[in-house]
Tab-separated table of C-alpha atoms in Angstrom:
chain	number	residue	atom	x	y	z
A	1	MET	CA	48.054	3.675	-36.671
A	2	LEU	CA	47.418	1.603	-39.411
A	3	ASN	CA	45.054	2.625	-42.139
A	4	LEU	CA	42.475	-0.791	-42.457
A	5	ASN	CA	42.279	-0.050	-45.952
A	6	HIS	CA	45.837	-1.146	-46.429
A	7	ILE	CA	44.730	-4.666	-44.836
A	8	LYS	CA	44.799	-7.386	-48.218
A	9	CYS	CA	43.755	-10.720	-47.023
A	10	GLN	CA	45.499	-13.032	-49.313
A	11	GLU	CA	48.815	-10.887	-48.745
A	12	ILE	CA	48.155	-12.263	-44.781
A	13	VAL	CA	48.176	-15.209	-45.555
A	14	LYS	CA	50.921	-16.239	-47.169
A	15	LYS	CA	53.029	-14.042	-45.316
A	16	TYR	CA	51.403	-15.383	-42.377
A	17	LYS	CA	51.273	-18.955	-44.534
A	18	LEU	CA	48.131	-19.769	-43.087
A	19	LEU	CA	47.551	-22.230	-44.848
A	20	SER	CA	50.543	-23.818	-44.901
A	21	HIS	CA	51.598	-24.313	-41.661
A	22	SER	CA	51.477	-27.520	-39.404
A	23	SER	CA	48.056	-26.863	-37.411
A	24	TYR	CA	46.076	-25.565	-40.300
A	25	SER	CA	43.048	-28.116	-40.930
A	26	LYS	CA	39.957	-28.281	-42.382
A	27	SER	CA	38.418	-29.798	-40.272
A	28	LYS	CA	39.020	-27.822	-37.628
A	29	GLY	CA	36.020	-26.167	-40.479
A	30	GLN	CA	38.400	-23.122	-41.533
A	31	ASN	CA	38.152	-20.762	-44.416
A	32	PHE	CA	39.479	-17.758	-45.414
A	33	ILE	CA	37.218	-14.805	-47.829
A	34	PHE	CA	39.400	-12.359	-49.304
A	35	ASP	CA	37.234	-10.759	-50.784
A	36	ASP	CA	36.644	-7.003	-49.811
A	37	ILE	CA	32.843	-5.824	-51.427
A	38	LEU	CA	31.910	-8.814	-49.420
A	39	LEU	CA	33.430	-8.926	-45.970
A	40	GLU	CA	31.908	-4.907	-45.762
A	41	ARG	CA	29.151	-6.644	-46.997
A	42	ILE	CA	28.499	-8.468	-44.202
A	43	VAL	CA	29.079	-5.207	-41.414
A	44	HIS	CA	26.734	-3.459	-43.393
A	45	PHE	CA	24.088	-5.891	-43.124
A	46	ALA	CA	25.244	-5.822	-39.161
A	47	ASN	CA	24.342	-2.671	-38.694
A	48	ILE	CA	26.853	-1.901	-35.533
A	49	PRO	CA	27.033	1.066	-33.769
A	50	PRO	CA	29.760	3.266	-33.464
A	51	ARG	CA	31.269	2.344	-29.960
A	52	SER	CA	29.561	-1.219	-29.721
A	53	LEU	CA	30.950	-3.788	-28.115
A	54	CYS	CA	31.353	-7.225	-30.119
A	55	LEU	CA	32.729	-10.208	-30.557
A	56	GLU	CA	34.016	-12.241	-33.367
A	57	ILE	CA	34.851	-16.505	-33.252
A	58	GLY	CA	37.454	-17.353	-36.115
A	59	PRO	CA	38.858	-14.010	-37.574
A	60	GLY	CA	41.188	-16.073	-40.189
A	61	PRO	CA	43.086	-13.527	-41.764
A	62	GLY	CA	41.656	-10.481	-40.480
A	63	GLY	CA	39.100	-9.775	-42.732
A	64	LEU	CA	35.850	-9.372	-41.440
A	65	THR	CA	37.846	-8.086	-38.491
A	66	LYS	CA	38.787	-5.279	-41.098
A	67	GLU	CA	35.397	-4.215	-41.615
A	68	ILE	CA	34.405	-4.344	-37.979
A	69	LEU	CA	37.123	-2.154	-36.865
A	70	LYS	CA	36.091	0.542	-39.406
A	71	LYS	CA	32.446	1.148	-37.889
A	72	GLU	CA	35.018	2.523	-34.531
A	73	PRO	CA	33.521	-0.555	-31.443
A	74	GLN	CA	34.273	0.042	-28.485
A	75	GLU	CA	36.005	-3.124	-28.417
A	76	LEU	CA	36.128	-5.824	-30.748
A	77	VAL	CA	37.192	-9.166	-28.781
A	78	CYS	CA	38.584	-11.870	-31.397
A	79	ILE	CA	38.209	-15.686	-30.438
A	80	ASP	CA	40.731	-17.872	-32.184
A	81	THR	CA	41.757	-21.331	-31.401
A	82	ASP	CA	44.779	-21.559	-33.651
A	83	ILE	CA	47.833	-20.087	-32.687
A	84	MET	CA	49.295	-19.241	-35.103
A	85	ILE	CA	45.985	-17.222	-36.291
A	86	ILE	CA	46.278	-15.220	-32.804
A	87	HIS	CA	49.896	-14.187	-33.648
A	88	CYS	CA	49.383	-13.238	-37.753
A	89	ILE	CA	45.796	-10.817	-36.540
A	90	SER	CA	47.938	-9.646	-33.240
A	91	ASP	CA	50.854	-8.634	-35.193
A	92	VAL	CA	48.198	-7.159	-38.203
A	93	PHE	CA	46.165	-4.790	-35.602
A	94	LYS	CA	48.958	-3.720	-32.696
A	95	GLY	CA	48.312	-0.298	-33.401
A	96	PHE	CA	44.364	-0.954	-31.830
A	97	ASN	CA	43.599	-0.405	-28.496
A	98	ASN	CA	40.001	-1.507	-28.823
A	99	ILE	CA	40.972	-4.750	-29.921
A	100	ASN	CA	40.701	-7.784	-27.741
A	101	ILE	CA	42.989	-11.010	-29.255
A	102	VAL	CA	42.217	-14.449	-27.492
A	103	HIS	CA	43.751	-17.285	-27.898
A	104	ALA	CA	40.700	-19.931	-26.980
A	105	ASN	CA	38.181	-22.458	-27.661
A	106	ALA	CA	34.566	-20.794	-28.543
A	107	LEU	CA	33.359	-23.415	-27.358
A	108	ASP	CA	34.075	-22.912	-24.205
A	109	ILE	CA	33.942	-19.160	-23.324
A	110	THR	CA	31.442	-18.199	-21.405
A	111	LEU	CA	29.809	-14.882	-23.054
A	112	LYS	CA	29.092	-13.786	-19.257
A	113	ASN	CA	33.169	-13.993	-17.919
A	114	THR	CA	33.591	-12.499	-21.424
A	115	PHE	CA	31.939	-9.343	-21.422
A	116	LYS	CA	30.917	-8.809	-17.727
A	117	ASP	CA	27.484	-8.853	-18.767
A	118	ARG	CA	27.136	-5.862	-20.983
A	119	LYS	CA	25.252	-6.567	-24.599
A	120	PHE	CA	26.949	-6.858	-27.476
A	121	HIS	CA	27.098	-8.317	-31.001
A	122	ILE	CA	28.109	-11.129	-32.907
A	123	ILE	CA	29.395	-10.783	-35.693
A	124	SER	CA	31.255	-14.094	-37.289
A	125	ASN	CA	31.462	-15.861	-40.203
A	126	LEU	CA	31.860	-19.463	-38.173
A	127	PRO	CA	33.583	-22.052	-38.310
A	128	TYR	CA	31.247	-25.037	-40.435
A	129	ASN	CA	32.221	-27.761	-37.563
A	130	ILE	CA	31.131	-25.562	-34.758
A	131	GLY	CA	28.605	-23.015	-35.640
A	132	CYS	CA	25.553	-24.706	-34.798
A	133	VAL	CA	26.637	-26.214	-31.459
A	134	LEU	CA	28.085	-22.591	-30.725
A	135	LEU	CA	24.985	-20.989	-31.761
A	136	THR	CA	22.900	-23.120	-29.837
A	137	ASN	CA	25.225	-21.972	-26.339
A	138	TRP	CA	24.749	-18.441	-27.447
A	139	MET	CA	21.242	-19.217	-26.392
A	140	ARG	CA	21.703	-20.579	-22.759
A	141	GLU	CA	23.146	-16.136	-22.207
A	142	ILE	CA	20.855	-14.695	-24.609
A	143	ASN	CA	20.189	-11.583	-22.568
A	144	LEU	CA	24.230	-10.342	-22.773
A	145	ILE	CA	23.496	-10.496	-26.706
A	146	HIS	CA	22.341	-7.604	-29.149
A	147	ASP	CA	22.309	-9.849	-32.078
A	148	MET	CA	24.021	-12.119	-34.160
A	149	THR	CA	25.486	-12.143	-38.001
A	150	LEU	CA	26.380	-14.870	-38.820
A	151	MET	CA	27.645	-16.890	-41.420
A	152	PHE	CA	26.280	-20.717	-41.825
A	153	GLN	CA	26.561	-23.016	-43.879
A	154	LYS	CA	23.078	-22.521	-46.417
A	155	GLU	CA	22.655	-25.987	-45.817
A	156	VAL	CA	22.497	-24.915	-41.800
A	157	ALA	CA	20.725	-21.329	-42.281
A	158	GLU	CA	18.207	-23.284	-44.083
A	159	ARG	CA	16.812	-25.141	-40.906
A	160	ILE	CA	16.987	-22.013	-37.955
A	161	VAL	CA	14.625	-20.535	-40.517
A	162	ALA	CA	12.842	-23.424	-42.080
A	163	THR	CA	8.657	-22.866	-41.660
A	164	THR	CA	6.124	-25.303	-39.988
A	165	GLY	CA	5.703	-28.573	-41.876
A	166	THR	CA	9.364	-28.604	-43.861
A	167	LYS	CA	11.972	-31.568	-43.981
A	168	LYS	CA	14.512	-28.485	-43.080
A	169	TYR	CA	12.191	-27.849	-40.022
A	170	GLY	CA	14.020	-29.166	-36.619
A	171	ARG	CA	15.529	-29.001	-33.170
A	172	LEU	CA	17.301	-25.494	-34.459
A	173	THR	CA	14.344	-24.504	-35.971
A	174	VAL	CA	12.283	-24.202	-32.171
A	175	LEU	CA	14.941	-22.687	-30.587
A	176	CYS	CA	16.130	-19.923	-32.181
A	177	GLN	CA	12.416	-18.868	-33.410
A	178	ILE	CA	11.376	-19.280	-29.713
A	179	LEU	CA	13.842	-16.978	-28.462
A	180	CYS	CA	14.712	-14.701	-31.990
A	181	ASP	CA	13.385	-12.834	-34.460
A	182	ILE	CA	15.255	-13.621	-37.764
A	183	GLU	CA	16.449	-12.124	-41.285
A	184	TYR	CA	17.898	-14.074	-43.629
A	185	GLY	CA	20.437	-11.635	-44.868
A	186	PHE	CA	21.533	-13.484	-48.564
A	187	GLU	CA	23.548	-16.124	-49.925
A	188	VAL	CA	27.366	-16.309	-50.339
A	189	GLU	CA	28.425	-19.133	-53.254
A	190	LYS	CA	31.661	-21.203	-52.226
A	191	GLU	CA	33.776	-20.116	-55.081
A	192	TYR	CA	34.719	-16.770	-52.999
A	193	PHE	CA	36.098	-18.766	-50.428
A	194	THR	CA	39.911	-20.088	-49.988
A	195	PRO	CA	39.960	-23.299	-49.621
A	196	GLN	CA	36.966	-23.404	-51.119
A	197	PRO	CA	34.972	-25.447	-49.265
A	198	LYS	CA	31.770	-28.320	-51.153
A	199	VAL	CA	28.672	-25.869	-50.195
A	200	ASP	CA	27.482	-22.594	-50.300
A	201	SER	CA	26.810	-20.115	-46.929
A	202	THR	CA	24.489	-18.216	-46.011
A	203	VAL	CA	24.403	-14.915	-43.504
A	204	ILE	CA	21.611	-14.138	-41.355
A	205	LYS	CA	20.900	-12.067	-38.814
A	206	LEU	CA	18.962	-13.372	-35.598
A	207	LYS	CA	18.331	-10.278	-32.905
A	208	PRO	CA	16.563	-11.609	-29.858
A	209	LYS	CA	12.468	-10.782	-29.041
A	210	GLU	CA	12.072	-8.817	-25.894
A	211	ASN	CA	11.323	-10.714	-23.790
A	212	SER	CA	13.265	-13.553	-24.967
A	213	ASP	CA	15.612	-13.122	-21.406
A	214	GLN	CA	12.466	-14.130	-19.398
A	215	LEU	CA	12.523	-17.135	-21.267
A	216	ILE	CA	15.895	-18.537	-20.441
A	217	PRO	CA	14.815	-21.026	-17.620
A	218	LEU	CA	12.905	-23.035	-20.140
A	219	ILE	CA	15.932	-23.075	-22.080
A	220	PRO	CA	16.703	-27.296	-21.111
A	221	ILE	CA	13.331	-28.619	-20.744
A	222	ILE	CA	12.650	-26.848	-24.973
A	223	GLU	CA	16.011	-28.993	-25.869
A	224	LYS	CA	14.771	-31.899	-23.990
A	225	LEU	CA	11.037	-31.951	-25.588
A	226	THR	CA	12.329	-31.673	-28.941
A	227	HIS	CA	14.821	-33.552	-28.355
A	228	HIS	CA	11.939	-36.582	-27.709
A	229	LEU	CA	9.943	-35.115	-30.451
A	230	PHE	CA	12.195	-35.109	-33.419
A	231	GLN	CA	13.954	-38.163	-32.725
A	232	ASN	CA	10.657	-39.902	-34.391
A	233	ARG	CA	10.576	-37.078	-36.349
A	234	ARG	CA	8.215	-38.661	-38.648
A	235	LYS	CA	6.226	-40.019	-35.816
A	236	GLN	CA	2.987	-39.302	-34.688
A	237	ILE	CA	2.952	-37.696	-31.237
A	238	LYS	CA	0.959	-39.383	-29.067
A	239	ASN	CA	3.561	-41.922	-28.266
A	240	ALA	CA	6.002	-39.243	-27.191
A	241	PHE	CA	3.512	-37.159	-25.361
A	242	LYS	CA	2.218	-40.480	-23.610
A	243	ALA	CA	6.140	-40.637	-22.244
A	244	LEU	CA	6.098	-36.527	-21.522
A	245	PHE	CA	2.210	-36.671	-19.393
A	246	PRO	CA	2.004	-40.130	-18.733
A	247	LEU	CA	-1.872	-39.286	-16.232
A	248	ASP	CA	-2.385	-36.403	-19.070
A	249	PHE	CA	-1.432	-36.365	-22.428
A	250	GLU	CA	-4.704	-36.595	-23.281
A	251	ASP	CA	-5.877	-32.883	-22.159
A	252	VAL	CA	-2.313	-30.966	-22.527
A	253	LEU	CA	-2.175	-31.704	-26.513
A	254	SER	CA	-6.353	-29.954	-26.589
A	255	SER	CA	-4.589	-27.522	-24.151
A	256	VAL	CA	-2.436	-26.270	-27.215
A	257	ASN	CA	-4.936	-27.533	-30.395
A	258	LEU	CA	-2.571	-30.222	-31.229
A	259	SER	CA	-4.102	-33.513	-32.647
A	260	PRO	CA	-2.463	-37.538	-31.287
A	261	THR	CA	-1.983	-37.544	-35.218
A	262	GLN	CA	0.328	-34.471	-35.878
A	263	ARG	CA	3.541	-34.988	-36.391
A	264	PRO	CA	6.333	-33.604	-34.206
A	265	GLU	CA	7.465	-31.092	-37.565
A	266	GLU	CA	4.176	-29.931	-37.321
A	267	ILE	CA	4.074	-28.572	-34.685
A	268	PRO	CA	4.932	-24.118	-34.719
A	269	ALA	CA	7.467	-22.564	-32.186
A	270	GLN	CA	5.447	-20.980	-30.120
A	271	THR	CA	3.032	-23.911	-29.708
A	272	PHE	CA	7.053	-26.123	-28.147
A	273	LEU	CA	6.757	-22.992	-25.910
A	274	ASP	CA	3.487	-23.315	-24.266
A	275	ILE	CA	4.637	-27.181	-24.319
A	276	ALA	CA	7.500	-25.916	-22.598
A	277	ARG	CA	6.242	-24.092	-19.612
A	278	LYS	CA	3.515	-26.941	-18.462
A	279	LEU	CA	6.365	-29.010	-18.488
A	280	ALA	CA	7.366	-26.729	-15.608
A	281	GLY	CA	5.262	-26.494	-14.285
């Protein structure tokens, strides 16, 4: 079996011409990391135990894949839409029987079908252009996830961990903070990536709360509620609540200790959950 320490991403990219083949596109958000110390740090932060089930989206030349395999997972599923990436890592890791490489669009994959109701860990340097959508999709299957160690654009990570009353606080903040405990990991400067993006990135860890599986039926309501309120985030919530609760909006506001003059960004995530429960009846 191949010694994992002998795998060098920069050499793999050159060998398989991953940055020059016709299907490669910056618009896909493909940015590779070659620094082994950084890749090791990401997996160390993930803290996955041996014999775990793991999922990686967008493995690229296999740098993060290599570090995950060092932790001896029971199974690592790697999903990528780029056929050249699939051919590359299938060749590089052909001696390992605990890796399952899938050619698919991650946006079309359901976690239940991938792991058959088994809980797993997600560790990924997410493509910039689909990171938020993927995270939102995964929240709808939060009962299948042990935790998620993810790299986002710094601005997206700041939205996820934002505090009430700040400009970054919004729909993504509310959904993530209702369902998960969030640990801010570390920032990754843009110079670590090839091709170099215009922005820095941040690694964070999301761990589903104990009762998160019970909240899955409320997620569509939370999404509708936050969409309704945050589309006019600087306006007072009175009119928005009149539309949601035409007969008793004042009683609803009072029951969750909100003033009609407050703005959406001033409403804590827990209060959004309380309102969603009232909408659910």
